[in-house]
mmCIF file of C-alpha atoms in Angstrom:
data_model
loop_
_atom_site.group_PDB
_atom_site.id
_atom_site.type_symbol
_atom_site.label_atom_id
_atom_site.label_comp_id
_atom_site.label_asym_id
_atom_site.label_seq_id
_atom_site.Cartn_x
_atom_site.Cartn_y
_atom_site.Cartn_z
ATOM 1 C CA UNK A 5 31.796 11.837 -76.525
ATOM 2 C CA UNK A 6 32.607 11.836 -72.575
ATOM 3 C CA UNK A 7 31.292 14.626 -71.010
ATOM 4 C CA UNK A 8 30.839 16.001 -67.171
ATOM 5 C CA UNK A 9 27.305 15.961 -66.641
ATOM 6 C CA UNK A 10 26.910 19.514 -66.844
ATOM 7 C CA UNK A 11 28.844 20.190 -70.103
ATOM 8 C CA UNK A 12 26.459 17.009 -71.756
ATOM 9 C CA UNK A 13 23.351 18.865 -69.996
ATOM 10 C CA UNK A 14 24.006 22.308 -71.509
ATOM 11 C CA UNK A 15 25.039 20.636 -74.889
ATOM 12 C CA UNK A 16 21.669 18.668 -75.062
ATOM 13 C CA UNK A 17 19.399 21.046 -73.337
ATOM 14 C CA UNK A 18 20.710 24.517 -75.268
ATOM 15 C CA UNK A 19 23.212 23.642 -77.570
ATOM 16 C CA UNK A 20 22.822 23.819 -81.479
ATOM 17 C CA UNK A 21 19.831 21.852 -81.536
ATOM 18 C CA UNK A 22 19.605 21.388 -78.262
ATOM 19 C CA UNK A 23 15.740 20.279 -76.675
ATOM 20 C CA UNK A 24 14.869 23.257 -75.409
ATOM 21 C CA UNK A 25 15.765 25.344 -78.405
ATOM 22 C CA UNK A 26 13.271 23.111 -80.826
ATOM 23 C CA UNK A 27 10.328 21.865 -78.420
ATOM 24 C CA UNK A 28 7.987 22.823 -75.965
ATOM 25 C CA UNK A 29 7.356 21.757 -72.435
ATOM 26 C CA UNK A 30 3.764 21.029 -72.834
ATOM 27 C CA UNK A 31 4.497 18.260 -75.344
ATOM 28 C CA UNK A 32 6.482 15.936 -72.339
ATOM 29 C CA UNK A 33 5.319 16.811 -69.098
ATOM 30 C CA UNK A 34 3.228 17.874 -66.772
ATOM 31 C CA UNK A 35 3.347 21.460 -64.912
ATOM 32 C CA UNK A 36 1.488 23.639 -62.638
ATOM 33 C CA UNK A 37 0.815 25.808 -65.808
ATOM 34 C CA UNK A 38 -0.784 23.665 -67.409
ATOM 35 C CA UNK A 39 -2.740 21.919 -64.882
ATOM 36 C CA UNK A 40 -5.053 25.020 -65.620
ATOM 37 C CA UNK A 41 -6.245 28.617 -64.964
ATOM 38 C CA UNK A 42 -5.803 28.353 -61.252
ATOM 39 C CA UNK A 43 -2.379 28.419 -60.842
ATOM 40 C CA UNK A 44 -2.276 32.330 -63.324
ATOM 41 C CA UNK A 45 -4.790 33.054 -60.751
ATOM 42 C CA UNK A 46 -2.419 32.323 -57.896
ATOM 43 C CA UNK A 47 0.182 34.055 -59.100
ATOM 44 C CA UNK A 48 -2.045 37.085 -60.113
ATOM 45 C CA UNK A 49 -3.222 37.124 -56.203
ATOM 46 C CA UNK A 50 0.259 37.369 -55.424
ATOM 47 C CA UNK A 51 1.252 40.031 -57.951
ATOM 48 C CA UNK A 52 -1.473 42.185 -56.278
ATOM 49 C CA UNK A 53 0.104 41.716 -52.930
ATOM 50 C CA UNK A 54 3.367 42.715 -54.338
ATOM 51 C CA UNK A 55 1.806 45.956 -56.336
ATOM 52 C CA UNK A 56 0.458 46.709 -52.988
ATOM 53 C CA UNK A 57 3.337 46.145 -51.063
ATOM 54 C CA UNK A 58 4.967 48.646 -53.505
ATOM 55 C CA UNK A 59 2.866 51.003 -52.951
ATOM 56 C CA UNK A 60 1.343 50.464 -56.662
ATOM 57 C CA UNK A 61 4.486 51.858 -58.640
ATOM 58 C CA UNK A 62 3.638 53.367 -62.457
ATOM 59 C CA UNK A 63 5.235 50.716 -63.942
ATOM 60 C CA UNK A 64 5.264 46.968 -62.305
ATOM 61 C CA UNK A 65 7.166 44.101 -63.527
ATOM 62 C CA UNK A 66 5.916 40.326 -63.859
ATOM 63 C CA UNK A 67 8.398 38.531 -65.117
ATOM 64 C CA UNK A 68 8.517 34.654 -65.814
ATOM 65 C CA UNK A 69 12.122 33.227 -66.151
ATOM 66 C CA UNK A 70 11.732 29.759 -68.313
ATOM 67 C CA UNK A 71 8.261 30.760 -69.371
ATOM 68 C CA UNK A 72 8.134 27.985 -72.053
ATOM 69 C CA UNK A 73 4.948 28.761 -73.991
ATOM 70 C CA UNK A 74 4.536 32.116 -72.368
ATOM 71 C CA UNK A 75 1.413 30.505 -71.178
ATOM 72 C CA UNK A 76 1.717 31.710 -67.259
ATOM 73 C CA UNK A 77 2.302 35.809 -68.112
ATOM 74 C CA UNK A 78 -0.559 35.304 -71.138
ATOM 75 C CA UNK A 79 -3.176 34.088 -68.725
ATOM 76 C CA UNK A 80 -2.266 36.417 -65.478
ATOM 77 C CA UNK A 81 -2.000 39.265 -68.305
ATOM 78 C CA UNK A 82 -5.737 38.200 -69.303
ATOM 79 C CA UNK A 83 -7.352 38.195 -65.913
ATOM 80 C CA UNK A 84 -5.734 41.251 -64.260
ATOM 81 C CA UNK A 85 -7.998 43.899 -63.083
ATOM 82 C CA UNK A 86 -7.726 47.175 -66.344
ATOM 83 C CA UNK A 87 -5.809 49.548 -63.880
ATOM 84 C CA UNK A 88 -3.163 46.725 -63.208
ATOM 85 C CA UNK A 89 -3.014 46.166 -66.688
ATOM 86 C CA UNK A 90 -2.136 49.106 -67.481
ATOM 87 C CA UNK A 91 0.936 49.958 -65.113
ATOM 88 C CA UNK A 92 2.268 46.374 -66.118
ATOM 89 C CA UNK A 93 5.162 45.125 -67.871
ATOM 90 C CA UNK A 94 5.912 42.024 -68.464
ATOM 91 C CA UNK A 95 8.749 40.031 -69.863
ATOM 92 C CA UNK A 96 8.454 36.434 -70.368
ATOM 93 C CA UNK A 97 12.414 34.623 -70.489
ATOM 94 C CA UNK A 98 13.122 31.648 -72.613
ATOM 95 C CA UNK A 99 16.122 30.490 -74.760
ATOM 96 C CA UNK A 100 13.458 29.401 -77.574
ATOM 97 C CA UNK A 101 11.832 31.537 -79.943
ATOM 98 C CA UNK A 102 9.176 33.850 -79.417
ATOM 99 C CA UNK A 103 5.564 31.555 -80.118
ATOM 100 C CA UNK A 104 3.285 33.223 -82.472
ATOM 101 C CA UNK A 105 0.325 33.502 -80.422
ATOM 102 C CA UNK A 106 1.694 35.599 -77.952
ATOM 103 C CA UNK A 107 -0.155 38.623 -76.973
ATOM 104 C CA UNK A 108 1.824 41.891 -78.033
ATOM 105 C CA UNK A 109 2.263 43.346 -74.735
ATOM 106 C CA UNK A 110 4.475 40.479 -73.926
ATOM 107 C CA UNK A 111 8.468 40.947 -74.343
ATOM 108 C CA UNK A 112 10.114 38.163 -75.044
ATOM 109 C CA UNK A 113 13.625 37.766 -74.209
ATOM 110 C CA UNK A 114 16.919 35.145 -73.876
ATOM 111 C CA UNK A 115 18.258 37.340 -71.089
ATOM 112 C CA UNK A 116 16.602 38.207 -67.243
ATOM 113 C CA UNK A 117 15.988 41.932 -67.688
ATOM 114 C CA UNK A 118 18.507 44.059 -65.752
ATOM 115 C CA UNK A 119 16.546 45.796 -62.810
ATOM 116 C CA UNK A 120 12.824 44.478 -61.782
ATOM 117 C CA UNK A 121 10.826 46.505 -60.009
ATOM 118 C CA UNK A 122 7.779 43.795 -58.751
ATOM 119 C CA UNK A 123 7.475 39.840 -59.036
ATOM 120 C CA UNK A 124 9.835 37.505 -60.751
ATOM 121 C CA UNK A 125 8.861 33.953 -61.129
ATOM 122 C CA UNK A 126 10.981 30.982 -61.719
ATOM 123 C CA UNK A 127 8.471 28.072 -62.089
ATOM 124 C CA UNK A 128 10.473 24.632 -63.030
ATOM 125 C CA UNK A 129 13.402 26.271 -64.280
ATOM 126 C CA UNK A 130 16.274 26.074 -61.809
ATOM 127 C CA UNK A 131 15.892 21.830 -62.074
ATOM 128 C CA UNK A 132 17.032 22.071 -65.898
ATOM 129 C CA UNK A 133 20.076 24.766 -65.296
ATOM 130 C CA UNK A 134 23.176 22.206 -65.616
ATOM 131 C CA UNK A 135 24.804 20.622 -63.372
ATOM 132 C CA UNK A 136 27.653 18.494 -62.509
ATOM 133 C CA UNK A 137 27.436 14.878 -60.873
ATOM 134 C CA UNK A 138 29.511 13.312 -58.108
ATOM 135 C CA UNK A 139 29.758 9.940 -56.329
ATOM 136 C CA UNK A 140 31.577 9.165 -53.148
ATOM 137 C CA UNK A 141 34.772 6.753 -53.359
ATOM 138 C CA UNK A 142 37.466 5.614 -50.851
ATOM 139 C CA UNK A 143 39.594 8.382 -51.606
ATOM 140 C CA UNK A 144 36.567 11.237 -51.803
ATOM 141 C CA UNK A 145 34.302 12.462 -54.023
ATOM 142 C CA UNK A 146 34.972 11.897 -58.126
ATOM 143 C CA UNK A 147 33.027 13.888 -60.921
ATOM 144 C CA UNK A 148 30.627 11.104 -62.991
ATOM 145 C CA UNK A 149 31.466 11.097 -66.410
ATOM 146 C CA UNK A 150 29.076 10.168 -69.024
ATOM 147 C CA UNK A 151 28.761 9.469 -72.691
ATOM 148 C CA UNK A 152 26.531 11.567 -74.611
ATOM 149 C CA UNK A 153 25.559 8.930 -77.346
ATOM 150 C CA UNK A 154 24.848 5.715 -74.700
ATOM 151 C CA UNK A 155 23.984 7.511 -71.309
ATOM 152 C CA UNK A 156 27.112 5.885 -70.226
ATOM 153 C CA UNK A 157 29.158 6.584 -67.049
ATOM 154 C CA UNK A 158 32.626 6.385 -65.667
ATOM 155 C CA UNK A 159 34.423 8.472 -62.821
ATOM 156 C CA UNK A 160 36.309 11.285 -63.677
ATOM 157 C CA UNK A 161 38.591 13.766 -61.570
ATOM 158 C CA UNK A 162 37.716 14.926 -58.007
ATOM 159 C CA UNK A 163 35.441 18.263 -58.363
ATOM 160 C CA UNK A 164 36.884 21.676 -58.358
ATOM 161 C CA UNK A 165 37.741 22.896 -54.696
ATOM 162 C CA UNK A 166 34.205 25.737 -55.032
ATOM 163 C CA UNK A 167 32.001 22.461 -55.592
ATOM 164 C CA UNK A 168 33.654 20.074 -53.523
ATOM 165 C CA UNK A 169 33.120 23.138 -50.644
ATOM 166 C CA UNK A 170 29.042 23.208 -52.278
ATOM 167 C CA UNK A 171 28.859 19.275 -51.183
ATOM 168 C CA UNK A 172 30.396 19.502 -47.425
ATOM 169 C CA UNK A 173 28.025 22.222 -46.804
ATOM 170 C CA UNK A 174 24.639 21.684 -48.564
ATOM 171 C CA UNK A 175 25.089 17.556 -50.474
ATOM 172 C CA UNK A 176 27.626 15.479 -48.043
ATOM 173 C CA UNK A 177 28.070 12.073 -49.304
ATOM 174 C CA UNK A 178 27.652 9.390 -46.614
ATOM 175 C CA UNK A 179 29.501 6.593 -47.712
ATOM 176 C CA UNK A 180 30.839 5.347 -50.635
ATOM 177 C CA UNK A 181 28.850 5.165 -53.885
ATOM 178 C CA UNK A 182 26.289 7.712 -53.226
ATOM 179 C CA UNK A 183 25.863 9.897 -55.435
ATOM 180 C CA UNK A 184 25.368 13.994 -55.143
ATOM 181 C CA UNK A 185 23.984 16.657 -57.572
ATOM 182 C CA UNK A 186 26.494 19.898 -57.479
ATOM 183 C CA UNK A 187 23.718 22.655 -57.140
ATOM 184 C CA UNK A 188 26.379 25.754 -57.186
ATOM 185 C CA UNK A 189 25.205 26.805 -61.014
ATOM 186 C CA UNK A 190 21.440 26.644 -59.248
ATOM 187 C CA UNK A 191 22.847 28.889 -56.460
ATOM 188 C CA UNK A 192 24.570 31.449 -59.418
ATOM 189 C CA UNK A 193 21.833 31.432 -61.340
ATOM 190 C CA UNK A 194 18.866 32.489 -58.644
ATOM 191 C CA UNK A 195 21.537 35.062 -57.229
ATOM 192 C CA UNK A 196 21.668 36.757 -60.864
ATOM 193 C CA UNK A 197 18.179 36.847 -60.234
ATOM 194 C CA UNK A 198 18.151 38.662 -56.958
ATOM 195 C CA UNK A 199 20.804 40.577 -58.095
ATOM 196 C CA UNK A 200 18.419 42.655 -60.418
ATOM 197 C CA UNK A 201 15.479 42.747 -58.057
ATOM 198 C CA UNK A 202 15.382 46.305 -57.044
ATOM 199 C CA UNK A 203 12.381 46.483 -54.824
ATOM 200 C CA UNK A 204 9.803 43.426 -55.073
ATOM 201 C CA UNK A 205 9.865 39.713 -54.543
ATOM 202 C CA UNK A 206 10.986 36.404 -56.598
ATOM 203 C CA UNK A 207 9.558 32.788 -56.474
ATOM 204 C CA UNK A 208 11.275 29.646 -57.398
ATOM 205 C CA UNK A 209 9.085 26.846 -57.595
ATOM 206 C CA UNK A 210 10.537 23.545 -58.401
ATOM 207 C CA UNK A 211 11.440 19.642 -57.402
ATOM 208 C CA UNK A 212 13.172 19.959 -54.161
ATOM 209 C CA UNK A 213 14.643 18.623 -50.993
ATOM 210 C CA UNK A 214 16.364 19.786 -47.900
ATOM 211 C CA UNK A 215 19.945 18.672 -46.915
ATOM 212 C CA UNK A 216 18.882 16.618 -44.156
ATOM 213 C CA UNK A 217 17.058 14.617 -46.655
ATOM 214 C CA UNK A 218 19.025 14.272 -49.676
ATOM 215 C CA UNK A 219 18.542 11.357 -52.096
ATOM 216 C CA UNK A 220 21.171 8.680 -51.466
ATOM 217 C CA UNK A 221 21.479 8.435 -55.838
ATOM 218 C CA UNK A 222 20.118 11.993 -57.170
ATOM 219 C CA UNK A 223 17.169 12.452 -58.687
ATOM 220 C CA UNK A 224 18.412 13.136 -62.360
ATOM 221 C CA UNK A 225 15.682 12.334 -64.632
ATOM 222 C CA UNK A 226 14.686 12.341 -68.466
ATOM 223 C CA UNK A 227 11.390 13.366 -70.204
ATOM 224 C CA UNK A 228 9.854 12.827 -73.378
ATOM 225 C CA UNK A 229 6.441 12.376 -74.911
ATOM 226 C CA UNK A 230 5.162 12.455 -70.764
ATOM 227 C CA UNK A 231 6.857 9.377 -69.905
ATOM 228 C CA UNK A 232 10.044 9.184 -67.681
ATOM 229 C CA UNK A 233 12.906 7.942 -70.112
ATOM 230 C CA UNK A 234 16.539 7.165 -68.942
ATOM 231 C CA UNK A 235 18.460 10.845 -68.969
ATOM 232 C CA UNK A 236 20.898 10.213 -71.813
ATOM 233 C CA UNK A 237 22.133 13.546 -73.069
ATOM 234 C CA UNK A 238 21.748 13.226 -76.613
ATOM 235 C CA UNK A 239 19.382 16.351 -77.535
ATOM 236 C CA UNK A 240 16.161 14.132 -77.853
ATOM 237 C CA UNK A 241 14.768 13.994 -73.772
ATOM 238 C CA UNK A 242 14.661 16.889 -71.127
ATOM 239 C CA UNK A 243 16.710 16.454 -68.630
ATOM 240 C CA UNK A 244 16.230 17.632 -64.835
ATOM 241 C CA UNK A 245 17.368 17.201 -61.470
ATOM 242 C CA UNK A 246 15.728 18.583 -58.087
ATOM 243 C CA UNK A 247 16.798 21.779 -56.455
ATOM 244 C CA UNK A 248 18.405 22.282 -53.520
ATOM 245 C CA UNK A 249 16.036 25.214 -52.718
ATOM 246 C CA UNK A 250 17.709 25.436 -48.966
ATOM 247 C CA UNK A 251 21.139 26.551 -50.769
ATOM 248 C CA UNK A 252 19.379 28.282 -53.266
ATOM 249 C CA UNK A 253 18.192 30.557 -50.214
ATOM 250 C CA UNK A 254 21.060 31.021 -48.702
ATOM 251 C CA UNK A 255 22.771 32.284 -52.360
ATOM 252 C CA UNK A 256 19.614 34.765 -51.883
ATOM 253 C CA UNK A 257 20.245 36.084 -48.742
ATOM 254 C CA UNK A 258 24.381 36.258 -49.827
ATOM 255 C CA UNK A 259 22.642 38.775 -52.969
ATOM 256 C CA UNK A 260 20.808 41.372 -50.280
ATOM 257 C CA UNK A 261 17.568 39.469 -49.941
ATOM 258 C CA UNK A 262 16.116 40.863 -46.656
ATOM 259 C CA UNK A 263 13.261 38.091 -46.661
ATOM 260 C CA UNK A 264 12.912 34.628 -46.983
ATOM 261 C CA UNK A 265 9.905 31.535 -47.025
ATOM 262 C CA UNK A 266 11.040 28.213 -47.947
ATOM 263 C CA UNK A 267 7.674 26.244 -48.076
ATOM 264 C CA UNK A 268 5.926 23.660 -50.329
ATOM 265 C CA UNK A 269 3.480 25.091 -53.190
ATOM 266 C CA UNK A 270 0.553 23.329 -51.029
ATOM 267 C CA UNK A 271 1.362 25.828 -48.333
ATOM 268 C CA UNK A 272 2.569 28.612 -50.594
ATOM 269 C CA UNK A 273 -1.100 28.087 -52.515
ATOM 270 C CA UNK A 274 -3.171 27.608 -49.865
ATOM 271 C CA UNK A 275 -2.209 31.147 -47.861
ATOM 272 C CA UNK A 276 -3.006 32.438 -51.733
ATOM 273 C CA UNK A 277 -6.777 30.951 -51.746
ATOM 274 C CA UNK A 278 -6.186 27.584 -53.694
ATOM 275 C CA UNK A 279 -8.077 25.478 -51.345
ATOM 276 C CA UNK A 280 -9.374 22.450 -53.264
ATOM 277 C CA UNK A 281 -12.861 22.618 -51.402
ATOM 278 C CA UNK A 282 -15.743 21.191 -53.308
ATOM 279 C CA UNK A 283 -18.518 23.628 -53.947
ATOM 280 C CA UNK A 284 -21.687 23.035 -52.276
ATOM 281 C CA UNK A 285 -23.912 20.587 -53.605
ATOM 282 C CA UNK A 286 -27.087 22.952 -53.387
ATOM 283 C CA UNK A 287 -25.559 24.815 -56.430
ATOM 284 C CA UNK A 288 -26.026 21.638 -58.621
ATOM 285 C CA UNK A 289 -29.791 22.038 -58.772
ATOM 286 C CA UNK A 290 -30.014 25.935 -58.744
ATOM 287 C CA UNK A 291 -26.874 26.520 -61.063
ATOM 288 C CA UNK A 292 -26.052 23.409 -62.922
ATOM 289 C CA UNK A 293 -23.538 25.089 -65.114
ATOM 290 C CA UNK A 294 -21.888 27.285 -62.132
ATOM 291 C CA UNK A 295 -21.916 24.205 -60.831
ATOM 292 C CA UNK A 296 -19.255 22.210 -63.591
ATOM 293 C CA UNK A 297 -17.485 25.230 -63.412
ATOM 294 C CA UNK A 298 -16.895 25.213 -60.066
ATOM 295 C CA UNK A 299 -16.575 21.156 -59.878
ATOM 296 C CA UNK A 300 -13.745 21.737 -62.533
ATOM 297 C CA UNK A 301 -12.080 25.051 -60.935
ATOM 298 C CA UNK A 302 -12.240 22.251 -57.599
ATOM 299 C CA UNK A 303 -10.314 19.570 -59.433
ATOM 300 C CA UNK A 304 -7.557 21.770 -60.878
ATOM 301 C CA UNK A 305 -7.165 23.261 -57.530
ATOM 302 C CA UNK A 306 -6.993 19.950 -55.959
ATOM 303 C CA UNK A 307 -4.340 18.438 -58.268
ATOM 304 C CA UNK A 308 -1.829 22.067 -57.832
ATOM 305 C CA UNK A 309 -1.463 21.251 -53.834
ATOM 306 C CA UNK A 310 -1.405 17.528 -53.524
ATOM 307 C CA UNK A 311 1.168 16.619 -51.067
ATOM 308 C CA UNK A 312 2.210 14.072 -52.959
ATOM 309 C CA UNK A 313 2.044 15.391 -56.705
ATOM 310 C CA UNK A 314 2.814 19.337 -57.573
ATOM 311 C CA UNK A 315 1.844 20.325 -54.069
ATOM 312 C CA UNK A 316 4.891 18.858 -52.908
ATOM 313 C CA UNK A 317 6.680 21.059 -55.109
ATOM 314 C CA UNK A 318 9.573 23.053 -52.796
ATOM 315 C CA UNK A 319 8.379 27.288 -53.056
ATOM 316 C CA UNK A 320 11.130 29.642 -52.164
ATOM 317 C CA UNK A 321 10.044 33.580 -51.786
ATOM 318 C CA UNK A 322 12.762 36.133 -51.513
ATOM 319 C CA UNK A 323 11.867 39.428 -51.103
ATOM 320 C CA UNK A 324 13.956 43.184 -51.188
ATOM 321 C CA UNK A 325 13.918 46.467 -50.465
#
């Protein structure tokens, strides 16, 4: 069946069937989540800014959009201080069902909750929303077809005049036969994001790069087991393609954000304590456990901001009234 990209991506990511409505992230790749504790911890430091920020409200709002396993809002949830606890509700946002181990003070739900009062976080989630594909020819830029049994492509019609406006202003195609990822549903879907932010601040965190740097071919990609597998769209791989986080932002500011930082995670972490620093080596001989701990706490931290591994990872925060 021929298919534009994004019609194959949202049959074979969410369709009857679909990957994301029968596994779980943690069984093909790698994320900041589950590199360990220290990114919950991160994001906990950064809730508490937020709280305080807010003046600590009665009720605050976490809320992770494409929280997967749930496992980000389970462990920030775990290590928050009682009194936070307590004036906290959070709502973890995923198309699959509800996983059994959840803690109770969880919601789960398909849909971004109407009005958030606090921190929304969108970690890896705006590089699976679908998207369309199109490459550069004589005549201007053509939709890529592609068949959803084989992988497949062909060209198909030019792209609708809203997208082919997207590409002259954030994606423009150089020459003939490069190719450009049509990030408008991105830009739509972070929007109905700030849209409901009522006072507080959101955080995407995803694959990214800027549009004086854009990949000559795209970057879409497919996943399974942890190895990188062509991106056929047959239901049995993720599929993903980087963000344009820079248009993303701009789709912010259009929805009433009043702030914006458009950083890597290795910056973004850093200014929240993740440092990577070894601890001394005195500790070994007076605490040899506190010392494994703190050799192990080292390593995770090291791995979240490597410049050239999740580090690298493009961190947009967009903040309201």
């Amino acid at each position: 069946m021929w298919l534009t990209w994004r019609a194959a991506m949202e049959h074979a990511l969410y369709g009857d069937r679909g990957f994301y409505l029968r596994e779980r992230p943690s069984g093909h790749f790698r994320t900041s989540v589950s590199a360990g504790d220290a990114f919950a911890g991160a994001i906990l430091t950064l809730l508490r800014r937020v709280d305080a920020d807010l003046g600590h409200p009665a009720h605050l709002d976490l809320v992770d959009i494409g929280a997967g396993e749930g496992a980000l809002v389970s462990r920030v949830l775990s290590t928050a201080p009682p009194e936070l606890r307590e004036r906290l509700n959070v709502t973890a946002v995923d198309l699959s069902p509800r996983p059994d181990r959840l803690p109770e003070h969880i919601t789960w739900a398909t849909r971004i909750p109407d009005e958030i009062t606090g921190l929304a976080v969108a970690n890896e989630w705006l590089d699976n929303i679908p998207l369309d594909v199109a490459e550069q020819t004589a005549d201007g830029p053509r939709l890529v077809m592609v068949d959803t049994g084989s992988g497949e492509e062909r060209l198909g019609e030019p792209p609708q005049p809203a997208d082919a406006q997207w590409l002259a202003r954030w994606w423009p195609l150089p020459r003939v036969g490069a190719r450009a990822e049509i990030g408008r549903a991105r830009d739509a879907a972070w929007t109905a994001v700030l849209v409901r932010l009522a006072r507080g601040l959101a955080v995407a965190i995803d694959y990214a790069h800027p549009v004086d740097n854009r990949p000559l071919c795209g970057t879409l990609t497919g996943y399974r087991d942890g190895s990188v597998v062509p991106p056929i769209p047959d239901g049995t791989c993720d599929i993903t393609a980087h963000v344009a986080l820079d248009a993303c932002a701009a789709a912010g500011e259009q929805a009433g954000a009043i702030s914006t930082r458009l950083s890597t995670q290795r910056d973004a972490l850093r200014a929240l304590g993740i440092t990577g620093a070894r601890p001394p080596i005195d500790l070994a001989s007076t605490d040899p456990a506190g010392y494994l701990r703190a050799l192990a706490r080292c390593t995770q931290e090291a791995e979240l901001i490597a410049p050239h591994g999740l580090g690298g990872f493009g961190w947009l925060e967009q903040g309201t009234r």
